[in-house]
Amino acid sequence: MKRIALATFVALGMGIAAGVAAQAGNDRTNHVPFADVDRDKDGKLNREEGNSINGFDFSRADTNNDGYVARAEFDAAMAHSTARGDGKVSADEANDIDGFNFSAADADDDRWLSRAEFQTAMSTSRPRG
Ligand SMILES: [Ca+2]
Ligand SMILES: [Ca+2]
Ligand SMILES: [Ca+2]
């Protein structure tokens, strides 16, 4: 078990080094302000607007399948995606690591681990035994 946990740890660290969160699958989207994408200012994104976002999965974001991504759907999709190259680890991602204490690692309590926070946690929490 410890070996598996450590491998996950290392994989995650490498993902961060590459600017990619290894645990987040293919959910990598450019994080852009809704207002910037909603070009016709109707408060929702049509497929064309959605597709203008690098990496945005319109069909997945449109959870009620009405052909538009509303603000709430947009926010949800962004919350579930990993911004490209942000080098941050979410609580969800950290929870995949056995025995990882997210709140202890999150020094500034912003619910994200920056690269520095993650590396500090890596260097201070060594596998026991
Ligand atoms: Ca629109
Ligand atoms: Ca919708
Ligand atoms: Ca933090």
mmCIF file of N, CA and C in Angstrom, residues 5-88:
data_model
loop_
_atom_site.group_PDB
_atom_site.id
_atom_site.type_symbol
_atom_site.label_atom_id
_atom_site.label_comp_id
_atom_site.label_asym_id
_atom_site.label_seq_id
_atom_site.Cartn_x
_atom_site.Cartn_y
_atom_site.Cartn_z
ATOM 1 N N ALA A 5 0.974 4.349 -2.720
ATOM 2 C CA ALA A 5 0.751 5.739 -2.341
ATOM 3 C C ALA A 5 1.919 6.603 -2.788
ATOM 4 N N LEU A 6 3.105 6.092 -2.599
ATOM 5 C CA LEU A 6 4.284 6.867 -2.963
ATOM 6 C C LEU A 6 4.349 7.087 -4.473
ATOM 7 N N ALA A 7 3.995 6.040 -5.220
ATOM 8 C CA ALA A 7 4.008 6.153 -6.685
ATOM 9 C C ALA A 7 3.020 7.225 -7.129
ATOM 10 N N THR A 8 1.845 7.241 -6.493
ATOM 11 C CA THR A 8 0.846 8.254 -6.822
ATOM 12 C C THR A 8 1.402 9.646 -6.539
ATOM 13 N N PHE A 9 2.034 9.726 -5.412
ATOM 14 C CA PHE A 9 2.642 10.977 -4.959
ATOM 15 C C PHE A 9 3.631 11.495 -5.996
ATOM 16 N N VAL A 10 4.497 10.605 -6.413
ATOM 17 C CA VAL A 10 5.532 10.972 -7.372
ATOM 18 C C VAL A 10 4.910 11.353 -8.708
ATOM 19 N N ALA A 11 3.902 10.574 -9.129
ATOM 20 C CA ALA A 11 3.235 10.852 -10.401
ATOM 21 C C ALA A 11 2.586 12.230 -10.364
ATOM 22 N N LEU A 12 1.978 12.536 -9.240
ATOM 23 C CA LEU A 12 1.312 13.824 -9.096
ATOM 24 C C LEU A 12 2.348 14.946 -9.148
ATOM 25 N N GLY A 13 3.458 14.727 -8.464
ATOM 26 C CA GLY A 13 4.515 15.728 -8.465
ATOM 27 C C GLY A 13 5.050 15.980 -9.858
ATOM 28 N N MET A 14 5.200 14.902 -10.616
ATOM 29 C CA MET A 14 5.692 15.038 -11.982
ATOM 30 C C MET A 14 4.680 15.759 -12.848
ATOM 31 N N GLY A 15 3.402 15.473 -12.591
ATOM 32 C CA GLY A 15 2.351 16.153 -13.340
ATOM 33 C C GLY A 15 2.408 17.644 -13.113
ATOM 34 N N ILE A 16 2.627 18.017 -11.879
ATOM 35 C CA ILE A 16 2.719 19.435 -11.563
ATOM 36 C C ILE A 16 3.919 20.047 -12.252
ATOM 37 N N ALA A 17 5.013 19.320 -12.231
ATOM 38 C CA ALA A 17 6.222 19.827 -12.872
ATOM 39 C C ALA A 17 5.963 20.111 -14.340
ATOM 40 N N ALA A 18 5.098 19.298 -14.950
ATOM 41 C CA ALA A 18 4.787 19.476 -16.364
ATOM 42 C C ALA A 18 3.647 20.474 -16.561
ATOM 43 N N GLY A 19 3.170 21.041 -15.478
ATOM 44 C CA GLY A 19 2.069 21.982 -15.576
ATOM 45 C C GLY A 19 0.744 21.283 -15.804
ATOM 46 N N VAL A 20 0.689 20.014 -15.473
ATOM 47 C CA VAL A 20 -0.495 19.204 -15.717
ATOM 48 C C VAL A 20 -0.798 18.402 -14.455
ATOM 49 N N ALA A 21 -2.039 18.411 -14.013
ATOM 50 C CA ALA A 21 -2.393 17.609 -12.856
ATOM 51 C C ALA A 21 -2.709 16.186 -13.298
ATOM 52 N N ALA A 22 -1.901 15.270 -12.882
ATOM 53 C CA ALA A 22 -1.992 13.901 -13.374
ATOM 54 C C ALA A 22 -3.315 13.239 -12.983
ATOM 55 N N GLN A 23 -3.906 13.657 -11.884
ATOM 56 C CA GLN A 23 -5.096 12.985 -11.397
ATOM 57 C C GLN A 23 -6.377 13.504 -12.041
ATOM 58 N N ALA A 24 -6.299 14.553 -12.805
ATOM 59 C CA ALA A 24 -7.512 15.205 -13.280
ATOM 60 C C ALA A 24 -7.967 14.706 -14.643
ATOM 61 N N GLY A 25 -7.351 13.679 -15.145
ATOM 62 C CA GLY A 25 -7.760 13.151 -16.436
ATOM 63 C C GLY A 25 -7.535 14.150 -17.547
ATOM 64 N N ASN A 26 -8.470 14.203 -18.485
ATOM 65 C CA ASN A 26 -8.297 15.077 -19.643
ATOM 66 C C ASN A 26 -8.997 16.417 -19.485
ATOM 67 N N ASP A 27 -9.442 16.659 -18.271
ATOM 68 C CA ASP A 27 -10.236 17.850 -18.019
ATOM 69 C C ASP A 27 -9.369 19.094 -17.870
ATOM 70 N N ARG A 28 -8.757 19.481 -18.950
ATOM 71 C CA ARG A 28 -7.926 20.673 -18.860
ATOM 72 C C ARG A 28 -8.460 21.731 -19.801
ATOM 73 N N THR A 29 -8.805 22.835 -19.230
ATOM 74 C CA THR A 29 -9.472 23.881 -19.977
ATOM 75 C C THR A 29 -8.806 25.205 -19.680
ATOM 76 N N ASN A 30 -8.698 26.019 -20.676
ATOM 77 C CA ASN A 30 -8.266 27.381 -20.410
ATOM 78 C C ASN A 30 -9.285 28.052 -19.505
ATOM 79 N N HIS A 31 -8.855 28.614 -18.407
ATOM 80 C CA HIS A 31 -9.788 29.302 -17.525
ATOM 81 C C HIS A 31 -9.889 30.755 -17.953
ATOM 82 N N VAL A 32 -11.062 31.097 -18.444
ATOM 83 C CA VAL A 32 -11.284 32.445 -18.948
ATOM 84 C C VAL A 32 -12.558 32.996 -18.318
ATOM 85 N N PRO A 33 -12.659 34.309 -18.184
ATOM 86 C CA PRO A 33 -13.874 34.901 -17.617
ATOM 87 C C PRO A 33 -15.076 34.640 -18.524
ATOM 88 N N PHE A 34 -16.210 34.336 -17.900
ATOM 89 C CA PHE A 34 -17.437 34.053 -18.647
ATOM 90 C C PHE A 34 -17.767 35.191 -19.616
ATOM 91 N N ALA A 35 -17.640 36.408 -19.133
ATOM 92 C CA ALA A 35 -18.010 37.575 -19.948
ATOM 93 C C ALA A 35 -17.175 37.665 -21.220
ATOM 94 N N ASP A 36 -15.928 37.159 -21.136
ATOM 95 C CA ASP A 36 -15.073 37.207 -22.314
ATOM 96 C C ASP A 36 -15.519 36.212 -23.379
ATOM 97 N N VAL A 37 -16.135 35.132 -22.924
ATOM 98 C CA VAL A 37 -16.529 34.090 -23.860
ATOM 99 C C VAL A 37 -17.914 34.368 -24.441
ATOM 100 N N ASP A 38 -18.776 34.946 -23.613
ATOM 101 C CA ASP A 38 -20.148 35.226 -24.033
ATOM 102 C C ASP A 38 -20.166 36.457 -24.926
ATOM 103 N N ARG A 39 -19.788 36.256 -26.169
ATOM 104 C CA ARG A 39 -19.560 37.398 -27.059
ATOM 105 C C ARG A 39 -20.833 38.158 -27.401
ATOM 106 N N ASP A 40 -21.950 37.432 -27.504
ATOM 107 C CA ASP A 40 -23.181 38.146 -27.844
ATOM 108 C C ASP A 40 -23.950 38.591 -26.596
ATOM 109 N N LYS A 41 -23.345 38.407 -25.436
ATOM 110 C CA LYS A 41 -23.863 38.932 -24.163
ATOM 111 C C LYS A 41 -25.300 38.509 -23.857
ATOM 112 N N ASP A 42 -25.630 37.252 -24.210
ATOM 113 C CA ASP A 42 -26.977 36.795 -23.873
ATOM 114 C C ASP A 42 -26.978 35.977 -22.578
ATOM 115 N N GLY A 43 -25.852 35.947 -21.905
ATOM 116 C CA GLY A 43 -25.796 35.305 -20.601
ATOM 117 C C GLY A 43 -25.603 33.804 -20.644
ATOM 118 N N LYS A 44 -25.416 33.278 -21.832
ATOM 119 C CA LYS A 44 -25.167 31.852 -21.968
ATOM 120 C C LYS A 44 -24.254 31.625 -23.154
ATOM 121 N N LEU A 45 -23.645 30.458 -23.178
ATOM 122 C CA LEU A 45 -22.720 30.179 -24.266
ATOM 123 C C LEU A 45 -23.352 29.216 -25.251
ATOM 124 N N ASN A 46 -23.360 29.608 -26.517
ATOM 125 C CA ASN A 46 -23.742 28.631 -27.525
ATOM 126 C C ASN A 46 -22.514 27.801 -27.861
ATOM 127 N N ARG A 47 -22.703 26.833 -28.712
ATOM 128 C CA ARG A 47 -21.610 25.907 -28.996
ATOM 129 C C ARG A 47 -20.386 26.622 -29.588
ATOM 130 N N GLU A 48 -20.660 27.580 -30.423
ATOM 131 C CA GLU A 48 -19.563 28.298 -31.064
ATOM 132 C C GLU A 48 -18.740 29.069 -30.035
ATOM 133 N N GLU A 49 -19.456 29.703 -29.104
ATOM 134 C CA GLU A 49 -18.753 30.450 -28.062
ATOM 135 C C GLU A 49 -17.951 29.494 -27.171
ATOM 136 N N GLY A 50 -18.599 28.382 -26.817
ATOM 137 C CA GLY A 50 -17.921 27.410 -25.968
ATOM 138 C C GLY A 50 -16.681 26.841 -26.617
ATOM 139 N N ASN A 51 -16.784 26.594 -27.908
ATOM 140 C CA ASN A 51 -15.662 25.996 -28.615
ATOM 141 C C ASN A 51 -14.495 26.959 -28.784
ATOM 142 N N SER A 52 -14.742 28.232 -28.509
ATOM 143 C CA SER A 52 -13.647 29.191 -28.613
ATOM 144 C C SER A 52 -12.692 29.078 -27.428
ATOM 145 N N ILE A 53 -13.130 28.348 -26.390
ATOM 146 C CA ILE A 53 -12.262 28.151 -25.227
ATOM 147 C C ILE A 53 -11.377 26.936 -25.464
ATOM 148 N N ASN A 54 -10.115 27.142 -25.353
ATOM 149 C CA ASN A 54 -9.152 26.078 -25.566
ATOM 150 C C ASN A 54 -9.386 24.935 -24.577
ATOM 151 N N GLY A 55 -9.734 23.768 -25.111
ATOM 152 C CA GLY A 55 -9.875 22.597 -24.253
ATOM 153 C C GLY A 55 -11.246 22.438 -23.620
ATOM 154 N N PHE A 56 -12.161 23.345 -23.894
ATOM 155 C CA PHE A 56 -13.489 23.297 -23.279
ATOM 156 C C PHE A 56 -14.333 22.201 -23.920
ATOM 157 N N ASP A 57 -14.954 21.380 -23.065
ATOM 158 C CA ASP A 57 -15.804 20.309 -23.577
ATOM 159 C C ASP A 57 -17.258 20.750 -23.465
ATOM 160 N N PHE A 58 -17.775 21.299 -24.554
ATOM 161 C CA PHE A 58 -19.102 21.913 -24.524
ATOM 162 C C PHE A 58 -20.177 20.916 -24.108
ATOM 163 N N SER A 59 -20.155 19.734 -24.707
ATOM 164 C CA SER A 59 -21.201 18.744 -24.431
ATOM 165 C C SER A 59 -21.220 18.345 -22.954
ATOM 166 N N ARG A 60 -20.044 18.236 -22.373
ATOM 167 C CA ARG A 60 -19.980 17.875 -20.963
ATOM 168 C C ARG A 60 -20.425 19.017 -20.069
ATOM 169 N N ALA A 61 -20.092 20.223 -20.465
ATOM 170 C CA ALA A 61 -20.440 21.376 -19.646
ATOM 171 C C ALA A 61 -21.947 21.628 -19.670
ATOM 172 N N ASP A 62 -22.582 21.318 -20.808
ATOM 173 C CA ASP A 62 -24.025 21.520 -20.941
ATOM 174 C C ASP A 62 -24.755 20.365 -20.266
ATOM 175 N N THR A 63 -24.817 20.423 -18.940
ATOM 176 C CA THR A 63 -25.297 19.270 -18.176
ATOM 177 C C THR A 63 -26.780 19.000 -18.377
ATOM 178 N N ASN A 64 -27.577 20.013 -18.707
ATOM 179 C CA ASN A 64 -29.004 19.755 -18.936
ATOM 180 C C ASN A 64 -29.337 19.624 -20.427
ATOM 181 N N ASN A 65 -28.291 19.581 -21.247
ATOM 182 C CA ASN A 65 -28.449 19.293 -22.676
ATOM 183 C C ASN A 65 -29.459 20.185 -23.392
ATOM 184 N N ASP A 66 -29.445 21.469 -23.045
ATOM 185 C CA ASP A 66 -30.364 22.367 -23.752
ATOM 186 C C ASP A 66 -29.652 23.096 -24.890
ATOM 187 N N GLY A 67 -28.412 22.724 -25.142
ATOM 188 C CA GLY A 67 -27.698 23.327 -26.258
ATOM 189 C C GLY A 67 -26.968 24.610 -25.906
ATOM 190 N N TYR A 68 -27.095 25.012 -24.636
ATOM 191 C CA TYR A 68 -26.379 26.196 -24.173
ATOM 192 C C TYR A 68 -25.678 25.886 -22.858
ATOM 193 N N VAL A 69 -24.575 26.549 -22.648
ATOM 194 C CA VAL A 69 -23.926 26.465 -21.343
ATOM 195 C C VAL A 69 -24.235 27.756 -20.591
ATOM 196 N N ALA A 70 -25.078 27.624 -19.570
ATOM 197 C CA ALA A 70 -25.441 28.768 -18.746
ATOM 198 C C ALA A 70 -24.289 29.105 -17.801
ATOM 199 N N ARG A 71 -24.413 30.242 -17.164
ATOM 200 C CA ARG A 71 -23.347 30.682 -16.266
ATOM 201 C C ARG A 71 -23.043 29.625 -15.203
ATOM 202 N N ALA A 72 -24.090 29.059 -14.620
ATOM 203 C CA ALA A 72 -23.887 28.062 -13.568
ATOM 204 C C ALA A 72 -23.189 26.822 -14.118
ATOM 205 N N GLU A 73 -23.588 26.424 -15.320
ATOM 206 C CA GLU A 73 -22.948 25.268 -15.946
ATOM 207 C C GLU A 73 -21.482 25.575 -16.251
ATOM 208 N N PHE A 74 -21.256 26.799 -16.701
ATOM 209 C CA PHE A 74 -19.893 27.229 -16.997
ATOM 210 C C PHE A 74 -19.033 27.185 -15.734
ATOM 211 N N ASP A 75 -19.578 27.743 -14.655
ATOM 212 C CA ASP A 75 -18.827 27.765 -13.401
ATOM 213 C C ASP A 75 -18.530 26.350 -12.915
ATOM 214 N N ALA A 76 -19.529 25.471 -13.049
ATOM 215 C CA ALA A 76 -19.338 24.094 -12.612
ATOM 216 C C ALA A 76 -18.264 23.404 -13.443
ATOM 217 N N ALA A 77 -18.327 23.636 -14.750
ATOM 218 C CA ALA A 77 -17.344 23.011 -15.632
ATOM 219 C C ALA A 77 -15.935 23.506 -15.310
ATOM 220 N N MET A 78 -15.829 24.800 -15.037
ATOM 221 C CA MET A 78 -14.516 25.359 -14.712
ATOM 222 C C MET A 78 -14.015 24.828 -13.371
ATOM 223 N N ALA A 79 -14.939 24.678 -12.443
ATOM 224 C CA ALA A 79 -14.554 24.188 -11.120
ATOM 225 C C ALA A 79 -14.044 22.760 -11.195
ATOM 226 N N HIS A 80 -14.589 22.002 -12.170
ATOM 227 C CA HIS A 80 -14.193 20.608 -12.281
ATOM 228 C C HIS A 80 -13.017 20.392 -13.228
ATOM 229 N N SER A 81 -12.610 21.427 -13.857
ATOM 230 C CA SER A 81 -11.487 21.271 -14.767
ATOM 231 C C SER A 81 -10.230 21.831 -14.117
ATOM 232 N N THR A 82 -9.134 21.461 -14.669
ATOM 233 C CA THR A 82 -7.864 21.958 -14.170
ATOM 234 C C THR A 82 -7.346 22.982 -15.162
ATOM 235 N N ALA A 83 -7.104 24.158 -14.670
ATOM 236 C CA ALA A 83 -6.591 25.185 -15.560
ATOM 237 C C ALA A 83 -5.253 24.743 -16.121
ATOM 238 N N ARG A 84 -5.069 24.976 -17.373
ATOM 239 C CA ARG A 84 -3.817 24.574 -17.989
ATOM 240 C C ARG A 84 -2.655 25.327 -17.385
ATOM 241 N N GLY A 85 -1.694 24.574 -16.958
ATOM 242 C CA GLY A 85 -0.449 25.185 -16.522
ATOM 243 C C GLY A 85 -0.546 25.999 -15.243
ATOM 244 N N ASP A 86 -1.588 25.753 -14.427
ATOM 245 C CA ASP A 86 -1.654 26.541 -13.202
ATOM 246 C C ASP A 86 -0.767 25.959 -12.111
ATOM 247 N N GLY A 87 -0.365 24.705 -12.285
ATOM 248 C CA GLY A 87 0.563 24.098 -11.332
ATOM 249 C C GLY A 87 -0.006 23.964 -9.938
ATOM 250 N N LYS A 88 -1.339 23.881 -9.848
ATOM 251 C CA LYS A 88 -1.958 23.772 -8.532
ATOM 252 C C LYS A 88 -2.605 22.413 -8.348
#
